[in-house]
Amino acid sequence: MSRENNHDLLVKNGTLVTMDRENRIIENGAVLIREGIIECVGLSCDLEKGFTGKVLDAKQGLVMPGLVNAHTHLPMSLFRGLADDLHLMTWLNEHMFPAEARYINSETVHLGTLLSCAEMLLSGTTCCCDGYFHESQVAGAVLESGMRGVLAQGVIDFPAPGVPDPARNVECALSFVDQWVNRHPRIRPSIFCHSPYTCSEETLKKAKRAARDRGVLFQIHVAETLGEWEQIQKEKGMSPVAFLDHLGILDPLTLLIHGIHVDDKDLDIIAHRGSTLAHAPESNMKLASGIAPVPGYLDRGIVCGLGTDGSASNNNLDLFLEMDSAAKLHKVHSNDPTVMDARTVLAMATLGSAGAMGLGDLLGSLEKGKYADLIILDTHKPHLVPMYNPVSHLVYSATGADVRDVVVAGRLVVENRRLLTFDLDSVLGEVRGFGARLMGDGRG
Ligand SMILES: [Zn+2]
């Protein structure tokens, strides 16, 4: 594992929600970090002995692994609230695609990504799995923010921002991967095909082959709406999942996003191939796409992560709120309050997302040898006392606003709710300017 820096840090005096194999919760716990990697997890009184590096006092707050967002389109935060309460196809074809064609360029991608990274870090997300265009600018902004990411250049069979000639879409994605592979320990490149209905068979196969050759994650929206299912069924004579399998696309490095309109046969195929799922319940609810049968995925041992999707269809990147929604959506849908319990949902937003992105051995729990990505929540708040069960509070009571400090790769990037890595005020000013220009053009 590559080590990024020499950030030795001791985080002490916290209640550790480790998410380790024994599900340990350690009172008066500490995490010892050397060179960006967790060296030891234990009691404060033991680990502080002889430690001479920087110390971060958790002040009896909750210390947990940073949340991992399994599905984002970071620059789309610039379009948050631009078009709501619409069907997916209307939203995409009449609002998002035209807005992207007009306003998305390398500068706005950088700006929108910084905006999203600030929102994620300040709400406790330390790593995300992204798919968009001008992804090199996304990667630059993610690095600048101090976050970690699996970042994918988008592939779609019509002209896209930065890729005017769709015939070159896979080539562009491959050049992004080659540019970023092994370049920085916080960035992993990936390839993202938009969907089976916006990419041809040839494009899908070519893109997956490129991802497989390079050993990187391949991501795709699939079985998101009933309309997509009907279209693929009509054109290909099989379900979207069976179609991807038919093309040879499903393997453990394929991340399926949404996976809503699937039957038992589809789930068996996914389990058999070892592909993973990114579940984005709030986006699915907002666009009325449907409800992914997540308990069915989990029953088959399919690795499931939790994501927000872009904030234009959510409309925020707060994974604490997403956990709350995920837990409740599946209870009301199945008429069973015991499904998707707090522990299961918290595991999805940490270990599950990390595993879904191919980083299960490196992220998602406070354990020796993993990346030192962790967050501290201030629990001295009316909605968080008393605390009988920290896991319950993290899923059902806390929000991103309770996150006080954030550490990524052993480096403090949010301290006392202040972002340390870039000038947030200036980014907010620029984003306001972007919004004013868009409104001035008559699109608001
Ligand atoms: Zn998406």
XYZ file of C-alpha atoms and ligand atoms in Angstrom:
445
model
C 0.000 0.000 0.000
C 1.380 3.419 -0.846
C 1.824 5.796 2.044
C 1.077 9.411 1.324
C 2.845 11.462 3.938
C 4.208 11.573 7.417
C 1.072 12.578 9.245
C 1.476 10.974 12.627
C -1.616 11.640 14.644
C -3.261 10.323 17.777
C -7.034 10.733 17.965
C -8.000 10.161 21.596
C -10.813 10.398 24.118
C -13.590 9.241 21.842
C -16.222 6.546 21.691
C -14.944 4.490 18.764
C -17.485 2.880 16.459
C -14.886 0.719 14.760
C -17.016 -1.254 12.249
C -14.403 -3.987 12.657
C -15.138 -7.722 12.414
C -16.265 -7.904 16.049
C -18.295 -4.690 15.762
C -16.333 -3.276 18.675
C -17.397 -0.029 20.275
C -14.559 1.260 22.443
C -15.219 3.832 25.163
C -12.322 6.229 25.900
C -10.761 4.909 22.740
C -7.949 6.166 20.546
C -6.634 5.666 17.024
C -2.901 5.879 16.375
C -1.995 6.943 12.840
C 1.393 6.781 11.178
C 2.080 7.948 7.631
C -1.602 8.099 6.795
C -2.313 4.520 7.875
C -4.011 3.257 11.058
C -1.325 1.639 13.170
C -3.319 0.808 16.264
C -6.850 1.052 17.690
C -7.311 0.775 21.461
C -7.740 2.623 24.727
C -6.560 6.237 25.025
C -4.654 5.449 28.206
C -2.626 2.799 26.396
C -1.967 4.514 23.077
C -0.989 7.949 24.386
C 1.941 6.516 26.324
C 5.140 7.661 24.659
C 3.348 9.252 21.674
C 5.032 12.511 20.718
C 3.187 13.513 17.524
C 0.111 15.667 16.989
C -2.888 14.840 19.177
C -6.539 15.398 18.313
C -8.863 15.294 21.300
C -12.265 13.835 20.358
C -13.704 15.339 23.570
C -15.870 12.289 24.230
C -17.475 12.528 20.789
C -18.101 9.596 18.452
C -15.150 8.531 16.318
C -15.954 6.412 13.275
C -14.609 5.586 9.821
C -15.242 8.336 7.279
C -18.421 7.683 5.314
C -17.965 6.453 1.745
C -20.332 7.696 -0.959
C -20.701 4.948 -3.567
C -22.290 7.081 -6.277
C -21.888 10.758 -7.154
C -21.686 13.173 -10.062
C -19.743 15.854 -8.224
C -19.953 18.838 -10.612
C -23.760 18.515 -10.793
C -24.075 20.330 -7.465
C -23.994 23.423 -9.671
C -27.477 22.376 -10.898
C -28.961 21.634 -7.488
C -32.557 22.834 -7.420
C -32.546 23.837 -11.097
C -35.179 21.277 -12.121
C -37.120 19.250 -9.578
C -40.272 17.145 -9.455
C -39.877 15.649 -12.932
C -39.661 12.182 -14.475
C -36.100 10.947 -15.053
C -36.270 11.199 -18.846
C -37.810 14.690 -18.784
C -35.298 15.762 -16.141
C -32.364 14.371 -18.124
C -33.340 15.232 -21.692
C -35.009 18.604 -21.163
C -32.953 19.972 -18.264
C -29.714 18.245 -17.285
C -28.265 17.338 -20.692
C -28.966 20.831 -22.170
C -27.611 22.571 -19.035
C -24.483 20.427 -19.182
C -24.002 21.151 -22.891
C -24.180 24.859 -22.217
C -22.484 25.360 -18.870
C -20.134 22.458 -18.211
C -16.500 23.044 -19.070
C -13.228 22.348 -17.339
C -13.503 25.445 -15.111
C -17.081 24.816 -13.975
C -16.284 21.134 -13.351
C -13.448 22.175 -11.057
C -15.681 24.687 -9.264
C -18.626 22.289 -8.865
C -16.348 19.554 -7.586
C -14.818 21.807 -4.937
C -18.342 22.746 -3.861
C -19.314 19.066 -3.552
C -16.115 18.110 -1.744
C -16.699 20.863 0.801
C -20.238 19.617 1.388
C -19.096 16.006 1.697
C -16.165 16.657 4.005
C -18.218 18.927 6.254
C -20.859 16.183 6.501
C -18.415 13.365 7.221
C -17.798 11.763 3.825
C -14.121 11.138 3.172
C -14.263 9.114 -0.060
C -16.595 8.995 -3.042
C -17.131 7.091 -6.261
C -17.737 9.565 -9.064
C -18.642 9.458 -12.728
C -18.705 12.535 -14.928
C -16.952 14.383 -17.749
C -13.759 16.472 -17.650
C -12.872 13.969 -14.937
C -9.260 15.117 -14.772
C -10.572 18.416 -13.418
C -12.692 16.450 -10.936
C -9.570 14.577 -9.835
C -7.597 17.800 -9.443
C -10.315 19.328 -7.271
C -10.725 16.165 -5.168
C -6.987 16.166 -4.519
C -7.066 19.858 -3.613
C -9.915 19.254 -1.165
C -8.002 16.533 0.686
C -10.646 13.867 -0.084
C -10.164 10.414 -1.520
C -11.994 9.156 -4.604
C -12.555 6.494 -7.218
C -13.149 8.765 -10.178
C -14.446 7.785 -13.586
C -14.487 9.502 -16.934
C -17.987 9.193 -18.387
C -18.793 7.340 -21.611
C -21.990 8.077 -23.531
C -22.865 7.700 -27.226
C -23.636 11.338 -27.943
C -21.592 14.536 -27.712
C -20.724 15.224 -24.074
C -18.832 17.977 -22.238
C -15.185 17.688 -23.268
C -15.971 14.789 -25.638
C -17.605 16.406 -28.696
C -17.038 13.313 -30.857
C -18.741 10.271 -29.290
C -16.597 7.983 -31.468
C -13.725 8.937 -29.149
C -15.580 8.372 -25.841
C -13.816 5.167 -24.783
C -10.456 6.505 -25.950
C -10.945 9.594 -23.727
C -11.862 7.407 -20.754
C -8.812 5.258 -21.308
C -6.523 8.257 -21.549
C -7.965 9.534 -18.226
C -7.234 6.152 -16.622
C -3.682 6.093 -17.968
C -3.126 9.622 -16.756
C -4.218 8.879 -13.169
C -3.326 5.280 -12.486
C -0.747 5.083 -9.675
C -0.375 8.856 -9.743
C -1.641 9.655 -6.253
C -2.697 7.355 -3.390
C -5.968 9.259 -2.867
C -7.151 8.931 -6.473
C -8.121 5.744 -8.289
C -9.243 6.117 -11.892
C -12.272 4.250 -13.238
C -14.539 4.138 -16.302
C -18.239 4.989 -16.155
C -20.642 4.021 -18.937
C -23.786 6.072 -18.451
C -26.323 3.274 -19.084
C -27.358 0.430 -21.403
C -29.781 2.800 -23.143
C -27.246 5.586 -23.871
C -24.315 3.333 -24.861
C -24.293 0.822 -27.729
C -23.327 -2.817 -27.282
C -20.027 -2.041 -28.981
C -19.329 0.912 -26.653
C -20.217 -1.101 -23.551
C -17.979 -3.997 -24.541
C -15.104 -1.728 -25.562
C -15.293 0.292 -22.343
C -15.448 -2.791 -20.128
C -12.553 -4.356 -22.014
C -10.505 -1.184 -21.445
C -11.358 -1.165 -17.718
C -10.570 -4.865 -17.401
C -7.237 -4.467 -19.210
C -6.209 -1.787 -16.730
C -7.707 -3.552 -13.694
C -9.923 -0.568 -12.809
C -13.526 -0.312 -11.655
C -16.251 -0.161 -14.333
C -19.440 1.654 -13.299
C -22.859 1.802 -14.962
C -26.385 2.983 -14.164
C -28.614 -0.019 -14.795
C -32.267 -1.008 -14.369
C -33.046 2.443 -13.021
C -36.521 2.895 -14.476
C -39.310 0.676 -15.712
C -39.032 2.461 -19.075
C -35.402 1.346 -19.397
C -36.353 -2.217 -18.501
C -39.130 -2.232 -21.135
C -36.871 -0.730 -23.801
C -34.030 -3.219 -23.264
C -36.500 -6.108 -22.997
C -38.071 -5.049 -26.318
C -34.788 -4.420 -28.153
C -32.655 -7.219 -26.726
C -35.226 -9.735 -25.522
C -33.814 -9.782 -22.009
C -33.607 -7.712 -18.844
C -30.966 -4.942 -18.549
C -28.945 -7.040 -16.070
C -29.145 -10.165 -18.264
C -28.149 -8.003 -21.233
C -24.997 -6.742 -19.467
C -24.192 -10.310 -18.494
C -24.745 -11.430 -22.087
C -22.136 -8.845 -23.153
C -19.669 -10.239 -20.614
C -19.652 -7.069 -18.532
C -20.459 -8.435 -15.090
C -17.522 -9.302 -12.850
C -16.315 -8.256 -9.367
C -14.950 -4.966 -10.741
C -18.323 -3.895 -12.150
C -20.331 -1.548 -9.944
C -24.038 -1.538 -10.818
C -25.738 1.714 -9.912
C -29.420 1.717 -8.853
C -30.316 -1.868 -9.914
C -33.997 -1.253 -9.172
C -35.955 -3.212 -11.779
C -34.424 -6.634 -11.210
C -35.984 -10.028 -10.532
C -34.631 -13.040 -8.646
C -32.934 -14.324 -11.781
C -31.106 -11.011 -12.228
C -30.021 -11.034 -8.580
C -28.713 -14.580 -8.951
C -26.690 -13.516 -12.001
C -25.187 -10.533 -10.118
C -24.331 -12.718 -7.127
C -22.801 -15.365 -9.374
C -20.622 -12.807 -11.180
C -19.607 -11.025 -7.962
C -20.631 -7.580 -9.200
C -21.559 -4.942 -6.621
C -24.383 -2.437 -6.092
C -24.523 1.282 -5.353
C -27.906 2.026 -3.769
C -29.091 5.642 -3.973
C -32.521 5.641 -2.316
C -33.162 9.399 -2.115
C -32.480 9.949 -5.817
C -34.646 6.904 -6.597
C -37.458 8.298 -4.450
C -37.196 11.808 -5.851
C -37.303 10.623 -9.466
C -39.905 7.957 -8.559
C -37.660 5.388 -10.221
C -38.679 2.655 -7.807
C -37.169 0.750 -4.886
C -34.130 -1.470 -5.325
C -34.672 -4.814 -3.545
C -31.621 -4.273 -1.335
C -32.520 -6.977 1.209
C -32.569 -9.438 -1.715
C -29.105 -8.297 -2.793
C -27.772 -8.586 0.765
C -29.356 -12.037 1.258
C -27.332 -13.267 -1.714
C -24.100 -11.847 -0.317
C -23.857 -9.107 -2.959
C -21.714 -6.223 -1.687
C -23.954 -3.145 -1.425
C -22.801 0.411 -0.904
C -24.791 3.561 -0.300
C -24.619 6.664 -2.470
C -26.391 9.972 -2.862
C -26.216 10.270 -6.665
C -25.634 13.801 -7.930
C -27.112 16.510 -5.763
C -29.279 17.685 -8.646
C -31.434 14.594 -7.963
C -31.202 14.297 -4.172
C -30.645 17.335 -3.389
C -27.714 16.993 -0.991
C -24.624 14.875 -0.454
C -25.206 14.157 3.254
C -24.801 10.401 3.764
C -26.222 10.594 7.287
C -29.549 11.634 5.778
C -29.167 8.932 3.113
C -28.680 6.265 5.790
C -31.851 7.384 7.552
C -33.784 7.250 4.258
C -32.368 3.845 3.306
C -33.298 2.295 6.640
C -36.855 3.628 6.564
C -37.633 3.146 2.855
C -37.122 -0.611 2.982
C -39.118 -0.970 6.194
C -42.200 0.749 4.811
C -41.828 -1.011 1.460
C -41.649 -4.477 3.011
C -44.048 -3.681 5.837
C -41.367 -5.051 8.145
C -39.544 -2.765 10.624
C -36.836 -5.363 11.217
C -35.315 -5.135 7.719
C -32.314 -2.874 7.050
C -31.503 -2.355 10.723
C -29.158 0.456 11.782
C -26.077 -1.734 11.860
C -26.736 -3.026 8.302
C -27.237 0.473 6.950
C -24.164 1.909 8.692
C -22.141 -0.984 7.292
C -23.420 -0.138 3.798
C -22.265 3.486 4.095
C -18.781 2.432 5.227
C -17.557 -1.102 4.513
C -20.219 -1.764 1.872
C -19.411 1.296 -0.224
C -15.680 0.649 0.135
C -16.168 -2.974 -0.969
C -18.466 -1.980 -3.829
C -15.686 0.276 -5.155
C -12.995 -2.391 -4.806
C -11.453 -0.807 -1.694
C -12.822 -3.152 0.966
C -9.376 -4.052 2.289
C -8.317 -0.431 2.588
C -11.306 1.549 3.825
C -14.533 1.473 5.802
C -13.456 0.498 9.323
C -11.089 1.601 12.060
C -8.610 -1.271 11.856
C -4.876 -1.626 11.754
C -3.479 -1.305 8.247
C -6.404 0.622 6.757
C -6.244 4.184 5.476
C -6.592 6.648 8.334
C -9.842 8.234 7.155
C -12.050 9.018 10.138
C -14.565 11.510 11.444
C -15.489 12.826 14.872
C -19.067 13.758 15.748
C -19.896 16.219 18.482
C -22.478 14.403 20.609
C -23.021 17.179 23.155
C -26.315 18.037 21.509
C -29.979 17.735 22.472
C -30.774 15.219 19.719
C -27.865 12.942 20.638
C -28.336 12.433 24.407
C -28.820 10.054 26.063
C -26.908 7.582 23.896
C -27.874 3.976 24.534
C -26.622 2.781 21.171
C -24.194 4.867 19.079
C -25.045 2.951 15.879
C -28.722 3.815 16.275
C -27.899 7.511 16.726
C -25.592 7.547 13.705
C -28.359 6.227 11.443
C -31.539 7.688 12.932
C -30.560 10.862 14.828
C -27.304 12.370 13.588
C -26.869 14.531 10.495
C -23.799 15.743 8.680
C -23.986 18.948 10.705
C -22.895 16.970 13.778
C -19.503 16.203 12.223
C -16.861 18.337 13.957
C -13.504 17.052 12.716
C -12.445 15.059 9.659
C -9.191 13.230 8.993
C -8.212 11.816 5.598
C -4.971 9.842 5.192
C -3.981 10.984 8.662
C -4.344 14.643 7.732
C -6.801 16.921 9.506
C -8.951 18.468 6.748
C -11.897 19.741 8.810
C -11.286 21.122 12.297
C -14.096 22.296 14.493
C -16.389 22.451 11.425
C -13.973 24.582 9.442
C -12.557 23.333 6.147
C -8.776 23.623 6.212
C -7.836 22.665 2.657
C -9.151 25.518 0.502
C -10.889 28.872 0.756
C -14.557 27.876 0.945
C -15.837 31.478 1.036
C -14.226 32.234 -2.270
C -15.661 29.034 -3.823
C -19.139 29.916 -2.530
C -18.782 33.374 -4.069
C -17.821 31.898 -7.427
C -20.706 29.422 -7.313
C -23.129 32.264 -6.618
C -21.712 34.018 -9.671
C -22.267 30.858 -11.753
C -25.872 30.643 -10.544
C -26.498 34.307 -11.305
C -25.174 33.876 -14.858
C -27.364 30.820 -15.401
C -30.443 32.663 -14.095
C -29.518 35.709 -16.218
C -29.594 33.478 -19.291
C -33.240 32.776 -18.527
C -32.841 29.172 -17.464
C -33.752 29.665 -13.819
Zn -26.153 8.706 -11.161
